[in-house]
C-alpha cells in the first residue's frame, strides 16, 4: 500500500531532510511539497544538487493548502514553526 504524503515547510532544514527521507521510501508517494519561499523550485535546487531517487516534485506556495481536497493525502507533515503549524493543522484535519 502506497502512502500519499504532503510536506508543509519544505524550505527549512527539517522539511528538506524529511523530503530526502520520504523520496527514498518505497511505500511513500510525495504528492505535495509546500513552501512560500521556494515556490517554483525543483528538488535538485532544494536538495543542494543531490538528485533524489524518484525525480523532481513541484514545490508550491502555501496557498495550495486551500485547494487540498479531503482524502488527497494520507499524511501531512508540518515542518513549520509552532505558531504556523497551529494555524494550519485545523485546516488539514
Coordinates of N, CA and C in Angstrom, one line a residue:
X1 N 0.8 -1.2 0.0 CA 0.0 0.0 0.0 C 0.9 1.2 0.0
X2 N 0.7 2.1 -0.9 CA 1.4 3.4 -1.0 C 0.7 4.5 -0.2
X3 N 1.5 5.2 0.6 CA 1.0 6.3 1.4 C 1.3 7.6 0.7
X4 N 0.2 8.3 0.5 CA 0.3 9.6 -0.2 C 0.6 10.7 0.9
X5 N 1.7 11.4 0.7 CA 2.2 12.3 1.8 C 2.3 13.7 1.2
X6 N 2.2 14.7 2.2 CA 2.5 16.1 1.9 C 3.4 16.6 2.9
X7 N 4.3 17.6 2.5 CA 5.2 18.3 3.5 C 4.9 19.7 3.4
X8 N 4.6 20.4 4.5 CA 4.4 21.8 4.5 C 5.6 22.4 5.2
X9 N 6.3 23.3 4.6 CA 7.5 23.9 5.1 C 8.8 23.2 4.6
X10 N 8.8 22.8 3.4 CA 9.9 22.0 2.8 C 11.1 22.9 2.6
X11 N 11.0 24.2 2.8 CA 12.1 25.1 2.6 C 13.1 25.1 3.7
X12 N 12.7 24.7 4.9 CA 13.6 24.7 6.0 C 14.4 23.4 6.1
X13 N 15.3 23.4 7.1 CA 16.2 22.2 7.2 C 15.4 20.9 7.5
X14 N 14.5 21.0 8.4 CA 13.7 19.8 8.8 C 12.9 19.4 7.6
X15 N 12.2 20.3 6.9 CA 11.5 19.9 5.7 C 12.3 19.3 4.6
X16 N 13.5 19.8 4.4 CA 14.4 19.2 3.4 C 14.8 17.8 3.7
X17 N 15.2 17.6 5.0 CA 15.6 16.3 5.4 C 14.4 15.3 5.3
X18 N 13.3 15.7 5.7 CA 12.1 14.9 5.6 C 11.8 14.6 4.1
X19 N 12.0 15.5 3.2 CA 11.9 15.3 1.8 C 12.8 14.2 1.3
X20 N 14.0 14.3 1.7 CA 15.0 13.2 1.3 C 14.6 11.8 1.8
X21 N 14.1 11.8 3.0 CA 13.7 10.5 3.6 C 12.5 9.9 2.9
X22 N 11.5 10.8 2.7 CA 10.3 10.3 2.0 C 10.5 9.9 0.6
X23 N 11.3 10.6 -0.1 CA 11.5 10.3 -1.5 C 12.3 8.9 -1.7
X24 N 13.0 8.6 -0.7 CA 13.8 7.3 -0.7 C 12.9 6.1 -0.2
X25 N 11.8 6.4 0.4 CA 10.9 5.4 1.0 C 10.1 4.7 -0.2
X26 N 10.2 3.4 -0.3 CA 9.5 2.7 -1.4 C 7.9 2.8 -1.3
X27 N 7.4 3.0 -0.1 CA 6.0 2.9 0.1 C 5.3 4.3 0.2
X28 N 6.1 5.4 -0.1 CA 5.5 6.7 0.0 C 5.5 7.4 -1.3
X29 N 4.4 8.1 -1.6 CA 4.3 8.9 -2.8 C 4.2 10.4 -2.3
X30 N 5.2 11.2 -2.5 CA 5.2 12.6 -2.0 C 4.4 13.3 -3.1
X31 N 3.1 13.7 -2.7 CA 2.3 14.3 -3.7 C 2.2 15.8 -3.6
X32 N 2.7 16.4 -2.5 CA 2.7 17.8 -2.3 C 3.8 18.3 -1.5
X33 N 4.6 19.2 -1.9 CA 5.6 19.9 -1.1 C 5.3 21.4 -1.1
X34 N 5.1 21.9 0.0 CA 4.7 23.3 0.1 C 5.7 24.2 0.8
X35 N 6.0 25.3 0.2 CA 6.9 26.3 0.7 C 6.7 27.6 0.1
X36 N 6.4 28.7 0.9 CA 6.3 30.0 0.3 C 7.6 30.5 -0.3
X37 N 8.7 30.3 0.4 CA 9.9 30.9 -0.1 C 10.5 30.1 -1.2
X38 N 10.2 28.9 -1.4 CA 10.8 28.1 -2.5 C 9.8 27.7 -3.6
X39 N 8.7 28.4 -3.7 CA 7.6 28.1 -4.7 C 8.3 28.1 -6.1
X40 N 8.0 27.1 -6.8 CA 8.5 27.0 -8.2 C 9.9 26.3 -8.3
X41 N 10.6 26.1 -7.2 CA 11.8 25.4 -7.3 C 11.6 23.9 -7.5
X42 N 12.7 23.2 -7.9 CA 12.6 21.8 -8.1 C 13.5 21.1 -7.1
X43 N 13.3 19.8 -7.0 CA 14.1 19.0 -5.9 C 15.6 19.2 -6.1
X44 N 16.1 19.3 -7.3 CA 17.5 19.4 -7.4 C 18.0 20.7 -6.8
X45 N 17.3 21.8 -6.9 CA 17.6 23.1 -6.3 C 17.5 23.0 -4.8
X46 N 16.4 22.4 -4.3 CA 16.1 22.4 -2.9 C 17.1 21.5 -2.1
X47 N 17.4 20.4 -2.7 CA 18.3 19.4 -2.0 C 19.8 19.6 -2.3
X48 N 20.1 20.8 -2.7 CA 21.5 21.2 -2.9 C 22.3 20.4 -3.9
X49 N 21.6 20.1 -5.0 CA 22.2 19.4 -6.1 C 22.2 17.9 -6.0
X50 N 21.7 17.3 -4.9 CA 21.6 15.9 -4.8 C 20.3 15.4 -5.4
X51 N 20.3 14.7 -6.5 CA 19.1 14.2 -7.1 C 18.5 13.1 -6.3
X52 N 17.2 13.2 -5.9 CA 16.5 12.1 -5.2 C 16.3 11.0 -6.1
X53 N 16.0 9.8 -5.5 CA 15.8 8.6 -6.3 C 14.7 8.7 -7.3
X54 N 13.6 9.4 -7.0 CA 12.4 9.3 -7.8 C 12.1 10.6 -8.5
X55 N 13.1 11.4 -8.7 CA 12.9 12.6 -9.6 C 12.3 13.8 -8.9
X56 N 12.1 14.9 -9.6 CA 11.7 16.2 -9.1 C 10.2 16.1 -8.7
X57 N 9.9 16.9 -7.7 CA 8.5 17.1 -7.3 C 8.3 18.6 -7.3
X58 N 7.1 19.1 -7.6 CA 6.9 20.6 -7.6 C 6.8 21.1 -6.2
X59 N 7.3 22.3 -5.9 CA 7.1 23.0 -4.7 C 6.2 24.1 -4.9
X60 N 5.1 24.2 -4.1 CA 4.1 25.2 -4.4 C 3.9 26.1 -3.2
X61 N 3.4 27.3 -3.4 CA 3.2 28.2 -2.2 C 2.1 27.7 -1.3
X62 N 2.1 28.2 0.0 CA 1.2 27.7 1.0 C -0.2 27.8 0.6
X63 N -0.6 28.7 -0.3 CA -2.0 28.9 -0.7 C -2.5 27.6 -1.3
X64 N -1.6 26.7 -1.8 CA -2.1 25.5 -2.3 C -2.8 24.6 -1.3
X65 N -2.6 24.9 0.0 CA -3.3 24.1 1.0 C -4.8 24.4 1.0
X66 N -5.2 25.6 0.5 CA -6.6 25.9 0.3 C -7.3 25.0 -0.7
X67 N -6.5 24.4 -1.6 CA -7.1 23.6 -2.6 C -6.9 22.1 -2.4
X68 N -6.3 21.8 -1.3 CA -6.0 20.4 -0.9 C -7.4 19.7 -0.6
X69 N -7.7 18.8 -1.4 CA -9.0 18.1 -1.2 C -9.0 17.1 -0.1
X70 N -10.0 16.9 0.6 CA -10.1 15.9 1.6 C -9.8 14.5 1.0
X71 N -9.0 13.7 1.6 CA -8.6 12.4 1.1 C -7.5 12.4 0.0
X72 N -7.0 13.6 -0.3 CA -6.0 13.6 -1.4 C -4.6 13.2 -0.9
X73 N -4.4 13.3 0.5 CA -3.2 12.7 1.1 C -3.6 11.9 2.3
X74 N -2.7 11.0 2.6 CA -2.9 10.1 3.8 C -2.3 10.8 5.1
X75 N -1.2 11.5 4.9 CA -0.5 12.1 6.0 C 0.1 13.4 5.5
X76 N 0.1 14.4 6.4 CA 0.7 15.7 6.1 C 1.7 16.0 7.2
X77 N 2.9 16.3 6.9 CA 4.0 16.7 7.8 C 4.1 18.2 7.9
X78 N 4.1 18.8 9.0 CA 4.2 20.2 9.2 C 5.6 20.5 9.7
X79 N 6.5 20.9 8.8 CA 7.8 21.3 9.2 C 7.9 22.8 9.2
X80 N 7.0 23.4 10.0 CA 6.9 24.8 10.1 C 7.0 25.2 11.6
X81 N 7.2 26.5 11.9 CA 7.3 27.0 13.2 C 6.0 26.6 14.0
X82 N 6.0 26.5 15.3 CA 4.8 26.0 16.0 C 3.6 26.9 15.8
X83 N 3.8 28.2 15.7 CA 2.6 29.1 15.6 C 2.0 28.9 14.2
X84 N 2.8 28.6 13.2 CA 2.3 28.4 11.8 C 1.6 27.0 11.8
X85 N 2.2 26.0 12.4 CA 1.6 24.7 12.4 C 0.2 24.7 13.1
X86 N 0.2 25.5 14.2 CA -1.1 25.6 15.0 C -2.2 26.2 14.1
X87 N -1.9 27.1 13.2 CA -2.9 27.7 12.3 C -3.2 26.8 11.2
X88 N -2.3 26.0 10.7 CA -2.5 25.1 9.5 C -3.2 23.8 9.9
X89 N -2.8 23.2 11.0 CA -3.3 21.9 11.4 C -4.9 21.8 11.4
X90 N -5.6 22.7 12.0 CA -7.1 22.5 11.9 C -7.6 22.5 10.5
X91 N -7.0 23.2 9.6 CA -7.5 23.2 8.2 C -7.2 21.9 7.6
X92 N -6.1 21.3 7.9 CA -5.8 20.0 7.3 C -6.7 18.9 7.9
X93 N -7.1 19.0 9.1 CA -7.9 18.0 9.8 C -9.3 18.0 9.2

